[in-house]
């Protein structure tokens, strides 16, 4: 609430200068959505009301904002293979790259989306085989994961310190179940994936909301990243935020990355995401609006 209680807001209100906020009011939440009244209550009841206009999401789109060829090919291969697609990015946040790869390995190796619901035949150690899952026609093979991070020209496997993890990264890349790339336009990418693991930034979280993609928020969780993580949870788009160290080494298996991703995949099929249309209102993921938020 106190974010609106500074001399700049008082002056803006006094001069009747409106603020245009390119985020839907219901996404911001009641406390910040009614910012004018909040500012008056917090500062001085007799102060003029801050004029704040909320719009739908507004993004800067460029004509060349298309998926890189390697990313598009990776996603298409995963789709043909019946694999769910998961993307991970922590943007410029100082998150350990080895930790990111460890999370990706766990998702690739331990998730079986759709298995419980489909009741497929068991494979090794009581789990369905990839072959059985593929022949069923359902999206229930182990996921494919895109990790967006800069590797500074080194092979991704060398980022890992253990020989075992290095071999796992090499194998997953060779099997086209793991792709490490510098990045991709979020609005183009999020239309093609089913779960996003993000750092809680306003821009990337908004893109996920528009696309209707379930979000797992982690990283170092600074400042407004905690606010956006809370809004994701309050809107039913994902679990509560977890610091990166807690996600890599969870105290409870229910909070492991594979458990969180699997839960999101079992809850949100492609058909449900298309039907829901995101929290759009004009950003590119359909006009979900308040009805979409209510559905979430």
GROMACS .gro file of N, CA and C in nm, residues 62-217:
model
  468
   62UNK      N    1   0.795  -0.642  -3.229
   62UNK     CA    2   0.877  -0.613  -3.345
   62UNK      C    3   0.844  -0.711  -3.457
   63UNK      N    4   0.860  -0.667  -3.581
   63UNK     CA    5   0.824  -0.752  -3.694
   63UNK      C    6   0.907  -0.880  -3.698
   64UNK      N    7   1.030  -0.873  -3.649
   64UNK     CA    8   1.117  -0.991  -3.654
   64UNK      C    9   1.113  -1.073  -3.526
   65UNK      N   10   1.012  -1.050  -3.443
   65UNK     CA   11   0.998  -1.127  -3.319
   65UNK      C   12   0.943  -1.267  -3.349
   66UNK      N   13   1.028  -1.351  -3.404
   66UNK     CA   14   0.990  -1.488  -3.435
   66UNK      C   15   1.083  -1.583  -3.362
   67UNK      N   16   1.037  -1.705  -3.345
   67UNK     CA   17   1.121  -1.803  -3.277
   67UNK      C   18   1.245  -1.835  -3.360
   68UNK      N   19   1.361  -1.840  -3.297
   68UNK     CA   20   1.480  -1.886  -3.370
   68UNK      C   21   1.457  -2.025  -3.427
   69UNK      N   22   1.525  -2.056  -3.534
   69UNK     CA   23   1.503  -2.183  -3.604
   69UNK      C   24   1.526  -2.303  -3.512
   70UNK      N   25   1.633  -2.298  -3.431
   70UNK     CA   26   1.661  -2.413  -3.345
   70UNK      C   27   1.551  -2.433  -3.240
   71UNK      N   28   1.495  -2.322  -3.190
   71UNK     CA   29   1.388  -2.332  -3.091
   71UNK      C   30   1.261  -2.386  -3.156
   72UNK      N   31   1.226  -2.334  -3.274
   72UNK     CA   32   1.106  -2.380  -3.343
   72UNK      C   33   1.117  -2.528  -3.378
   73UNK      N   34   1.233  -2.571  -3.425
   73UNK     CA   35   1.253  -2.712  -3.460
   73UNK      C   36   1.243  -2.801  -3.337
   74UNK      N   37   1.299  -2.755  -3.227
   74UNK     CA   38   1.295  -2.832  -3.102
   74UNK      C   39   1.151  -2.850  -3.055
   75UNK      N   40   1.074  -2.743  -3.059
   75UNK     CA   41   0.935  -2.750  -3.016
   75UNK      C   42   0.852  -2.840  -3.107
   76UNK      N   43   0.875  -2.831  -3.236
   76UNK     CA   44   0.801  -2.915  -3.329
   76UNK      C   45   0.835  -3.062  -3.310
   77UNK      N   46   0.962  -3.091  -3.287
   77UNK     CA   47   1.002  -3.230  -3.262
   77UNK      C   48   0.937  -3.284  -3.135
   78UNK      N   49   0.931  -3.201  -3.031
   78UNK     CA   50   0.867  -3.242  -2.906
   78UNK      C   51   0.718  -3.265  -2.927
   79UNK      N   52   0.655  -3.178  -3.004
   79UNK     CA   53   0.511  -3.192  -3.030
   79UNK      C   54   0.482  -3.320  -3.106
   80UNK      N   55   0.562  -3.348  -3.209
   80UNK     CA   56   0.543  -3.471  -3.285
   80UNK      C   57   0.564  -3.594  -3.199
   81UNK      N   58   0.656  -3.583  -3.103
   81UNK     CA   59   0.685  -3.696  -3.016
   81UNK      C   60   0.590  -3.709  -2.898
   82UNK      N   61   0.492  -3.622  -2.890
   82UNK     CA   62   0.395  -3.630  -2.780
   82UNK      C   63   0.449  -3.584  -2.647
   83UNK      N   64   0.549  -3.497  -2.651
   83UNK     CA   65   0.608  -3.449  -2.526
   83UNK      C   66   0.554  -3.311  -2.488
   84UNK      N   67   0.530  -3.291  -2.360
   84UNK     CA   68   0.497  -3.158  -2.310
   84UNK      C   69   0.620  -3.069  -2.322
   85UNK      N   70   0.597  -2.940  -2.341
   85UNK     CA   71   0.708  -2.847  -2.357
   85UNK      C   72   0.715  -2.753  -2.238
   86UNK      N   73   0.834  -2.744  -2.180
   86UNK     CA   74   0.858  -2.662  -2.061
   86UNK      C   75   0.970  -2.564  -2.093
   87UNK      N   76   0.955  -2.440  -2.052
   87UNK     CA   77   1.060  -2.340  -2.074
   87UNK      C   78   1.102  -2.279  -1.942
   88UNK      N   79   1.231  -2.248  -1.931
   88UNK     CA   80   1.287  -2.191  -1.808
   88UNK      C   81   1.374  -2.071  -1.843
   89UNK      N   82   1.349  -1.960  -1.774
   89UNK     CA   83   1.437  -1.844  -1.788
   89UNK      C   84   1.436  -1.764  -1.659
   90UNK      N   85   1.552  -1.716  -1.621
   90UNK     CA   86   1.564  -1.626  -1.507
   90UNK      C   87   1.620  -1.492  -1.552
   91UNK      N   88   1.617  -1.470  -1.684
   91UNK     CA   89   1.657  -1.343  -1.743
   91UNK      C   90   1.798  -1.304  -1.697
   92UNK      N   91   1.814  -1.181  -1.651
   92UNK     CA   92   1.947  -1.134  -1.610
   92UNK      C   93   1.975  -1.157  -1.463
   93UNK      N   94   1.884  -1.226  -1.394
   93UNK     CA   95   1.905  -1.250  -1.251
   93UNK      C   96   2.025  -1.343  -1.230
   94UNK      N   97   2.104  -1.318  -1.126
   94UNK     CA   98   2.224  -1.399  -1.101
   94UNK      C   99   2.191  -1.536  -1.041
   95UNK      N  100   2.127  -1.619  -1.122
   95UNK     CA  101   2.095  -1.755  -1.081
   95UNK      C  102   2.201  -1.850  -1.135
   96UNK      N  103   2.249  -1.937  -1.049
   96UNK     CA  104   2.354  -2.032  -1.084
   96UNK      C  105   2.311  -2.117  -1.204
   97UNK      N  106   2.394  -2.119  -1.309
   97UNK     CA  107   2.359  -2.191  -1.431
   97UNK      C  108   2.356  -2.342  -1.410
   98UNK      N  109   2.443  -2.391  -1.323
   98UNK     CA  110   2.439  -2.535  -1.294
   98UNK      C  111   2.308  -2.572  -1.227
   99UNK      N  112   2.258  -2.486  -1.141
   99UNK     CA  113   2.129  -2.512  -1.076
   99UNK      C  114   2.017  -2.519  -1.180
  100UNK      N  115   2.021  -2.432  -1.279
  100UNK     CA  116   1.921  -2.435  -1.384
  100UNK      C  117   1.924  -2.567  -1.460
  101UNK      N  118   2.044  -2.614  -1.489
  101UNK     CA  119   2.055  -2.741  -1.561
  101UNK      C  120   2.011  -2.859  -1.475
  102UNK      N  121   2.039  -2.853  -1.347
  102UNK     CA  122   1.993  -2.959  -1.256
  102UNK      C  123   1.841  -2.966  -1.254
  103UNK      N  124   1.775  -2.851  -1.251
  103UNK     CA  125   1.630  -2.848  -1.255
  103UNK      C  126   1.578  -2.907  -1.385
  104UNK      N  127   1.642  -2.870  -1.495
  104UNK     CA  128   1.600  -2.922  -1.625
  104UNK      C  129   1.616  -3.074  -1.632
  105UNK      N  130   1.725  -3.125  -1.577
  105UNK     CA  131   1.747  -3.270  -1.575
  105UNK      C  132   1.636  -3.340  -1.498
  106UNK      N  133   1.601  -3.284  -1.383
  106UNK     CA  134   1.496  -3.346  -1.301
  106UNK      C  135   1.362  -3.348  -1.375
  107UNK      N  136   1.329  -3.239  -1.443
  107UNK     CA  137   1.203  -3.235  -1.518
  107UNK      C  138   1.205  -3.338  -1.631
  108UNK      N  139   1.316  -3.344  -1.703
  108UNK     CA  140   1.327  -3.437  -1.816
  108UNK      C  141   1.323  -3.583  -1.771
  109UNK      N  142   1.383  -3.611  -1.657
  109UNK     CA  143   1.398  -3.751  -1.615
  109UNK      C  144   1.287  -3.802  -1.525
  110UNK      N  145   1.217  -3.713  -1.454
  110UNK     CA  146   1.128  -3.760  -1.348
  110UNK      C  147   0.980  -3.731  -1.370
  111UNK      N  148   0.947  -3.646  -1.466
  111UNK     CA  149   0.805  -3.613  -1.489
  111UNK      C  150   0.741  -3.715  -1.582
  112UNK      N  151   0.619  -3.755  -1.547
  112UNK     CA  152   0.537  -3.841  -1.634
  112UNK      C  153   0.400  -3.777  -1.649
  113UNK      N  154   0.388  -3.666  -1.721
  113UNK     CA  155   0.258  -3.600  -1.731
  113UNK      C  156   0.154  -3.687  -1.797
  114UNK      N  157   0.036  -3.693  -1.735
  114UNK     CA  158  -0.075  -3.765  -1.794
  114UNK      C  159  -0.079  -3.912  -1.762
  115UNK      N  160   0.026  -3.964  -1.696
  115UNK     CA  161   0.034  -4.107  -1.673
  115UNK      C  162  -0.077  -4.156  -1.582
  116UNK      N  163  -0.098  -4.089  -1.470
  116UNK     CA  164  -0.199  -4.135  -1.375
  116UNK      C  165  -0.338  -4.131  -1.436
  117UNK      N  166  -0.364  -4.026  -1.513
  117UNK     CA  167  -0.498  -4.010  -1.569
  117UNK      C  168  -0.525  -4.110  -1.680
  118UNK      N  169  -0.420  -4.148  -1.754
  118UNK     CA  170  -0.441  -4.235  -1.868
  118UNK      C  171  -0.437  -4.383  -1.832
  119UNK      N  172  -0.374  -4.416  -1.718
  119UNK     CA  173  -0.370  -4.554  -1.674
  119UNK      C  174  -0.297  -4.645  -1.771
  120UNK      N  175  -0.184  -4.599  -1.825
  120UNK     CA  176  -0.111  -4.678  -1.922
  120UNK      C  177  -0.036  -4.792  -1.855
  121UNK      N  178   0.003  -4.889  -1.938
  121UNK     CA  179   0.077  -5.003  -1.886
  121UNK      C  180   0.210  -4.963  -1.827
  122UNK      N  181   0.255  -5.035  -1.728
  122UNK     CA  182   0.378  -5.000  -1.658
  122UNK      C  183   0.500  -5.046  -1.734
  123UNK      N  184   0.606  -4.968  -1.721
  123UNK     CA  185   0.734  -5.004  -1.778
  123UNK      C  186   0.833  -5.028  -1.665
  124UNK      N  187   0.953  -4.975  -1.681
  124UNK     CA  188   1.059  -4.996  -1.583
  124UNK      C  189   1.020  -4.938  -1.448
  125UNK      N  190   1.036  -5.013  -1.342
  125UNK     CA  191   1.008  -4.971  -1.204
  125UNK      C  192   0.865  -4.917  -1.189
  126UNK      N  193   0.771  -4.982  -1.256
  126UNK     CA  194   0.632  -4.947  -1.238
  126UNK      C  195   0.587  -4.823  -1.312
  127UNK      N  196   0.675  -4.766  -1.398
  127UNK     CA  197   0.637  -4.648  -1.474
  127UNK      C  198   0.613  -4.688  -1.618
  128UNK      N  199   0.523  -4.616  -1.689
  128UNK     CA  200   0.497  -4.647  -1.829
  128UNK      C  201   0.621  -4.625  -1.913
  129UNK      N  202   0.639  -4.707  -2.012
  129UNK     CA  203   0.751  -4.687  -2.102
  129UNK      C  204   0.719  -4.576  -2.199
  130UNK      N  205   0.823  -4.512  -2.254
  130UNK     CA  206   0.803  -4.408  -2.353
  130UNK      C  207   0.732  -4.464  -2.476
  131UNK      N  208   0.763  -4.589  -2.510
  131UNK     CA  209   0.703  -4.650  -2.628
  131UNK      C  210   0.553  -4.668  -2.608
  132UNK      N  211   0.515  -4.719  -2.490
  132UNK     CA  212   0.373  -4.738  -2.461
  132UNK      C  213   0.300  -4.605  -2.460
  133UNK      N  214   0.365  -4.504  -2.404
  133UNK     CA  215   0.301  -4.373  -2.397
  133UNK      C  216   0.282  -4.315  -2.537
  134UNK      N  217   0.384  -4.333  -2.622
  134UNK     CA  218   0.375  -4.278  -2.757
  134UNK      C  219   0.266  -4.347  -2.837
  135UNK      N  220   0.255  -4.478  -2.823
  135UNK     CA  221   0.157  -4.552  -2.901
  135UNK      C  222   0.014  -4.523  -2.856
  136UNK      N  223   0.000  -4.469  -2.735
  136UNK     CA  224  -0.134  -4.439  -2.685
  136UNK      C  225  -0.195  -4.316  -2.751
  137UNK      N  226  -0.109  -4.232  -2.810
  137UNK     CA  227  -0.158  -4.110  -2.872
  137UNK      C  228  -0.179  -3.997  -2.775
  138UNK      N  229  -0.150  -4.017  -2.648
  138UNK     CA  230  -0.169  -3.912  -2.548
  138UNK      C  231  -0.038  -3.839  -2.523
  139UNK      N  232  -0.050  -3.715  -2.473
  139UNK     CA  233   0.068  -3.638  -2.438
  139UNK      C  234   0.114  -3.682  -2.300
  140UNK      N  235   0.191  -3.791  -2.292
  140UNK     CA  236   0.230  -3.841  -2.161
  140UNK      C  237   0.371  -3.896  -2.161
  141UNK      N  238   0.452  -3.860  -2.259
  141UNK     CA  239   0.593  -3.895  -2.253
  141UNK      C  240   0.665  -3.792  -2.166
  142UNK      N  241   0.787  -3.824  -2.129
  142UNK     CA  242   0.862  -3.729  -2.047
  142UNK      C  243   0.878  -3.597  -2.123
  143UNK      N  244   0.878  -3.484  -2.050
  143UNK     CA  245   0.877  -3.352  -2.116
  143UNK      C  246   1.008  -3.321  -2.188
  144UNK      N  247   0.999  -3.221  -2.274
  144UNK     CA  248   1.116  -3.159  -2.335
  144UNK      C  249   1.130  -3.020  -2.275
  145UNK      N  250   1.253  -2.980  -2.246
  145UNK     CA  251   1.277  -2.856  -2.171
  145UNK      C  252   1.369  -2.762  -2.248
  146UNK      N  253   1.330  -2.636  -2.254
  146UNK     CA  254   1.416  -2.530  -2.309
  146UNK      C  255   1.469  -2.448  -2.192
  147UNK      N  256   1.600  -2.436  -2.182
  147UNK     CA  257   1.665  -2.353  -2.080
  147UNK      C  258   1.725  -2.233  -2.151
  148UNK      N  259   1.677  -2.115  -2.117
  148UNK     CA  260   1.728  -1.993  -2.180
  148UNK      C  261   1.832  -1.928  -2.091
  149UNK      N  262   1.956  -1.940  -2.132
  149UNK     CA  263   2.066  -1.878  -2.059
  149UNK      C  264   2.186  -1.868  -2.152
  150UNK      N  265   2.273  -1.774  -2.124
  150UNK     CA  266   2.395  -1.758  -2.202
  150UNK      C  267   2.502  -1.850  -2.146
  151UNK      N  268   2.570  -1.918  -2.236
  151UNK     CA  269   2.676  -2.011  -2.193
  151UNK      C  270   2.815  -1.957  -2.221
  152UNK      N  271   2.823  -1.836  -2.273
  152UNK     CA  272   2.953  -1.772  -2.302
  152UNK      C  273   3.043  -1.858  -2.390
  153UNK      N  274   2.979  -1.926  -2.484
  153UNK     CA  275   3.056  -2.002  -2.583
  153UNK      C  276   3.100  -2.140  -2.540
  154UNK      N  277   3.070  -2.180  -2.419
  154UNK     CA  278   3.113  -2.314  -2.375
  154UNK      C  279   2.999  -2.412  -2.394
  155UNK      N  280   3.033  -2.539  -2.405
  155UNK     CA  281   2.932  -2.643  -2.419
  155UNK      C  282   2.851  -2.652  -2.289
  156UNK      N  283   2.718  -2.660  -2.299
  156UNK     CA  284   2.635  -2.660  -2.177
  156UNK      C  285   2.672  -2.767  -2.077
  157UNK      N  286   2.715  -2.884  -2.123
  157UNK     CA  287   2.746  -2.992  -2.030
  157UNK      C  288   2.864  -2.959  -1.939
  158UNK      N  289   2.956  -2.875  -1.988
  158UNK     CA  290   3.074  -2.841  -1.907
  158UNK      C  291   3.040  -2.747  -1.792
  159UNK      N  292   2.919  -2.691  -1.793
  159UNK     CA  293   2.877  -2.606  -1.681
  159UNK      C  294   2.859  -2.688  -1.555
  160UNK      N  295   2.818  -2.814  -1.571
  160UNK     CA  296   2.799  -2.903  -1.457
  160UNK      C  297   2.934  -2.952  -1.406
  161UNK      N  298   2.945  -2.964  -1.275
  161UNK     CA  299   3.072  -3.007  -1.216
  161UNK      C  300   3.086  -3.159  -1.210
  162UNK      N  301   2.977  -3.229  -1.191
  162UNK     CA  302   2.986  -3.374  -1.180
  162UNK      C  303   2.984  -3.439  -1.318
  163UNK      N  304   3.062  -3.546  -1.332
  163UNK     CA  305   3.066  -3.619  -1.460
  163UNK      C  306   2.930  -3.679  -1.492
  164UNK      N  307   2.856  -3.718  -1.390
  164UNK     CA  308   2.724  -3.777  -1.411
  164UNK      C  309   2.628  -3.676  -1.474
  165UNK      N  310   2.625  -3.554  -1.418
  165UNK     CA  311   2.537  -3.452  -1.473
  165UNK      C  312   2.582  -3.408  -1.612
  166UNK      N  313   2.712  -3.403  -1.634
  166UNK     CA  314   2.762  -3.370  -1.767
  166UNK      C  315   2.711  -3.469  -1.871
  167UNK      N  316   2.716  -3.598  -1.836
  167UNK     CA  317   2.669  -3.700  -1.928
  167UNK      C  318   2.518  -3.690  -1.949
  168UNK      N  319   2.445  -3.660  -1.843
  168UNK     CA  320   2.299  -3.646  -1.856
  168UNK      C  321   2.264  -3.531  -1.950
  169UNK      N  322   2.333  -3.417  -1.936
  169UNK     CA  323   2.306  -3.303  -2.022
  169UNK      C  324   2.337  -3.339  -2.167
  170UNK      N  325   2.450  -3.405  -2.192
  170UNK     CA  326   2.486  -3.444  -2.329
  170UNK      C  327   2.380  -3.537  -2.388
  171UNK      N  328   2.338  -3.635  -2.309
  171UNK     CA  329   2.240  -3.732  -2.357
  171UNK      C  330   2.107  -3.666  -2.388
  172UNK      N  331   2.061  -3.580  -2.299
  172UNK     CA  332   1.933  -3.514  -2.321
  172UNK      C  333   1.937  -3.423  -2.443
  173UNK      N  334   2.049  -3.356  -2.465
  173UNK     CA  335   2.063  -3.271  -2.583
  173UNK      C  336   2.063  -3.357  -2.710
  174UNK      N  337   2.135  -3.468  -2.706
  174UNK     CA  338   2.140  -3.558  -2.822
  174UNK      C  339   2.002  -3.616  -2.853
  175UNK      N  340   1.924  -3.644  -2.750
  175UNK     CA  341   1.789  -3.699  -2.768
  175UNK      C  342   1.687  -3.592  -2.802
  176UNK      N  343   1.731  -3.468  -2.809
  176UNK     CA  344   1.645  -3.353  -2.839
  176UNK      C  345   1.534  -3.339  -2.735
  177UNK      N  346   1.571  -3.363  -2.612
  177UNK     CA  347   1.479  -3.342  -2.501
  177UNK      C  348   1.521  -3.222  -2.417
  178UNK      N  349   1.639  -3.169  -2.445
  178UNK     CA  350   1.688  -3.050  -2.377
  178UNK      C  351   1.752  -2.958  -2.479
  179UNK      N  352   1.714  -2.831  -2.472
  179UNK     CA  353   1.775  -2.729  -2.557
  179UNK      C  354   1.820  -2.615  -2.469
  180UNK      N  355   1.946  -2.578  -2.482
  180UNK     CA  356   2.000  -2.461  -2.412
  180UNK      C  357   2.025  -2.354  -2.516
  181UNK      N  358   1.960  -2.238  -2.499
  181UNK     CA  359   1.972  -2.132  -2.598
  181UNK      C  360   1.975  -1.997  -2.526
  182UNK      N  361   2.026  -1.892  -2.595
  182UNK     CA  362   2.035  -1.760  -2.529
  182UNK      C  363   1.900  -1.700  -2.497
  183UNK      N  364   1.797  -1.729  -2.577
  183UNK     CA  365   1.667  -1.670  -2.551
  183UNK      C  366   1.575  -1.682  -2.670
  184UNK      N  367   1.452  -1.635  -2.652
  184UNK     CA  368   1.352  -1.634  -2.759
  184UNK      C  369   1.244  -1.533  -2.721
  185UNK      N  370   1.175  -1.474  -2.819
  185UNK     CA  371   1.065  -1.381  -2.786
  185UNK      C  372   0.959  -1.452  -2.703
  186UNK      N  373   0.930  -1.397  -2.587
  186UNK     CA  374   0.840  -1.467  -2.495
  186UNK      C  375   0.700  -1.486  -2.553
  187UNK      N  376   0.648  -1.385  -2.622
  187UNK     CA  377   0.511  -1.398  -2.671
  187UNK      C  378   0.500  -1.508  -2.776
  188UNK      N  379   0.606  -1.528  -2.853
  188UNK     CA  380   0.605  -1.636  -2.953
  188UNK      C  381   0.629  -1.771  -2.887
  189UNK      N  382   0.716  -1.774  -2.788
  189UNK     CA  383   0.749  -1.900  -2.722
  189UNK      C  384   0.637  -1.951  -2.634
  190UNK      N  385   0.575  -1.862  -2.557
  190UNK     CA  386   0.477  -1.906  -2.457
  190UNK      C  387   0.350  -1.962  -2.522
  191UNK      N  388   0.326  -1.931  -2.648
  191UNK     CA  389   0.213  -1.992  -2.719
  191UNK      C  390   0.238  -2.140  -2.744
  192UNK      N  391   0.364  -2.182  -2.738
  192UNK     CA  392   0.401  -2.317  -2.778
  192UNK      C  393   0.438  -2.407  -2.661
  193UNK      N  394   0.432  -2.357  -2.539
  193UNK     CA  395   0.473  -2.439  -2.425
  193UNK      C  396   0.356  -2.459  -2.329
  194UNK      N  397   0.379  -2.543  -2.229
  194UNK     CA  398   0.273  -2.576  -2.135
  194UNK      C  399   0.305  -2.541  -1.991
  195UNK      N  400   0.431  -2.516  -1.960
  195UNK     CA  401   0.469  -2.468  -1.828
  195UNK      C  402   0.588  -2.375  -1.844
  196UNK      N  403   0.588  -2.265  -1.767
  196UNK     CA  404   0.700  -2.172  -1.768
  196UNK      C  405   0.759  -2.162  -1.627
  197UNK      N  406   0.890  -2.171  -1.618
  197UNK     CA  407   0.962  -2.154  -1.491
  197UNK      C  408   1.033  -2.019  -1.502
  198UNK      N  409   0.989  -1.922  -1.422
  198UNK     CA  410   1.030  -1.784  -1.441
  198UNK      C  411   1.081  -1.722  -1.312
  199UNK      N  412   1.139  -1.602  -1.326
  199UNK     CA  413   1.196  -1.532  -1.211
  199UNK      C  414   1.102  -1.431  -1.148
  200UNK      N  415   0.984  -1.411  -1.206
  200UNK     CA  416   0.888  -1.320  -1.146
  200UNK      C  417   0.896  -1.177  -1.195
  201UNK      N  418   0.967  -1.152  -1.304
  201UNK     CA  419   0.970  -1.017  -1.360
  201UNK      C  420   0.836  -0.978  -1.416
  202UNK      N  421   0.805  -0.848  -1.417
  202UNK     CA  422   0.674  -0.801  -1.462
  202UNK      C  423   0.648  -0.836  -1.608
  203UNK      N  424   0.747  -0.815  -1.694
  203UNK     CA  425   0.727  -0.838  -1.836
  203UNK      C  426   0.704  -0.984  -1.871
  204UNK      N  427   0.792  -1.070  -1.824
  204UNK     CA  428   0.782  -1.212  -1.859
  204UNK      C  429   0.660  -1.276  -1.794
  205UNK      N  430   0.627  -1.233  -1.672
  205UNK     CA  431   0.508  -1.286  -1.606
  205UNK      C  432   0.382  -1.243  -1.679
  206UNK      N  433   0.378  -1.118  -1.724
  206UNK     CA  434   0.263  -1.069  -1.800
  206UNK      C  435   0.246  -1.148  -1.929
  207UNK      N  436   0.356  -1.177  -1.996
  207UNK     CA  437   0.348  -1.256  -2.119
  207UNK      C  438   0.290  -1.395  -2.091
  208UNK      N  439   0.329  -1.455  -1.981
  208UNK     CA  440   0.277  -1.586  -1.946
  208UNK      C  441   0.128  -1.578  -1.913
  209UNK      N  442   0.087  -1.469  -1.847
  209UNK     CA  443  -0.055  -1.452  -1.815
  209UNK      C  444  -0.138  -1.441  -1.942
  210UNK      N  445  -0.090  -1.363  -2.038
  210UNK     CA  446  -0.162  -1.347  -2.164
  210UNK      C  447  -0.174  -1.480  -2.237
  211UNK      N  448  -0.067  -1.559  -2.234
  211UNK     CA  449  -0.068  -1.688  -2.303
  211UNK      C  450  -0.145  -1.795  -2.228
  212UNK      N  451  -0.177  -1.769  -2.100
  212UNK     CA  452  -0.248  -1.869  -2.021
  212UNK      C  453  -0.160  -1.986  -1.980
  213UNK      N  454  -0.031  -1.962  -1.962
  213UNK     CA  455   0.064  -2.067  -1.928
  213UNK      C  456   0.081  -2.077  -1.777
  214UNK      N  457   0.070  -2.195  -1.718
  214UNK     CA  458   0.101  -2.211  -1.575
  214UNK      C  459   0.244  -2.167  -1.547
  215UNK      N  460   0.264  -2.103  -1.433
  215UNK     CA  461   0.394  -2.045  -1.400
  215UNK      C  462   0.446  -2.099  -1.267
  216UNK      N  463   0.573  -2.136  -1.266
  216UNK     CA  464   0.644  -2.168  -1.143
  216UNK      C  465   0.747  -2.057  -1.124
  217UNK      N  466   0.735  -1.982  -1.015
  217UNK     CA  467   0.822  -1.867  -0.993
  217UNK      C  468   0.932  -1.902  -0.895
   0.00000   0.00000   0.00000
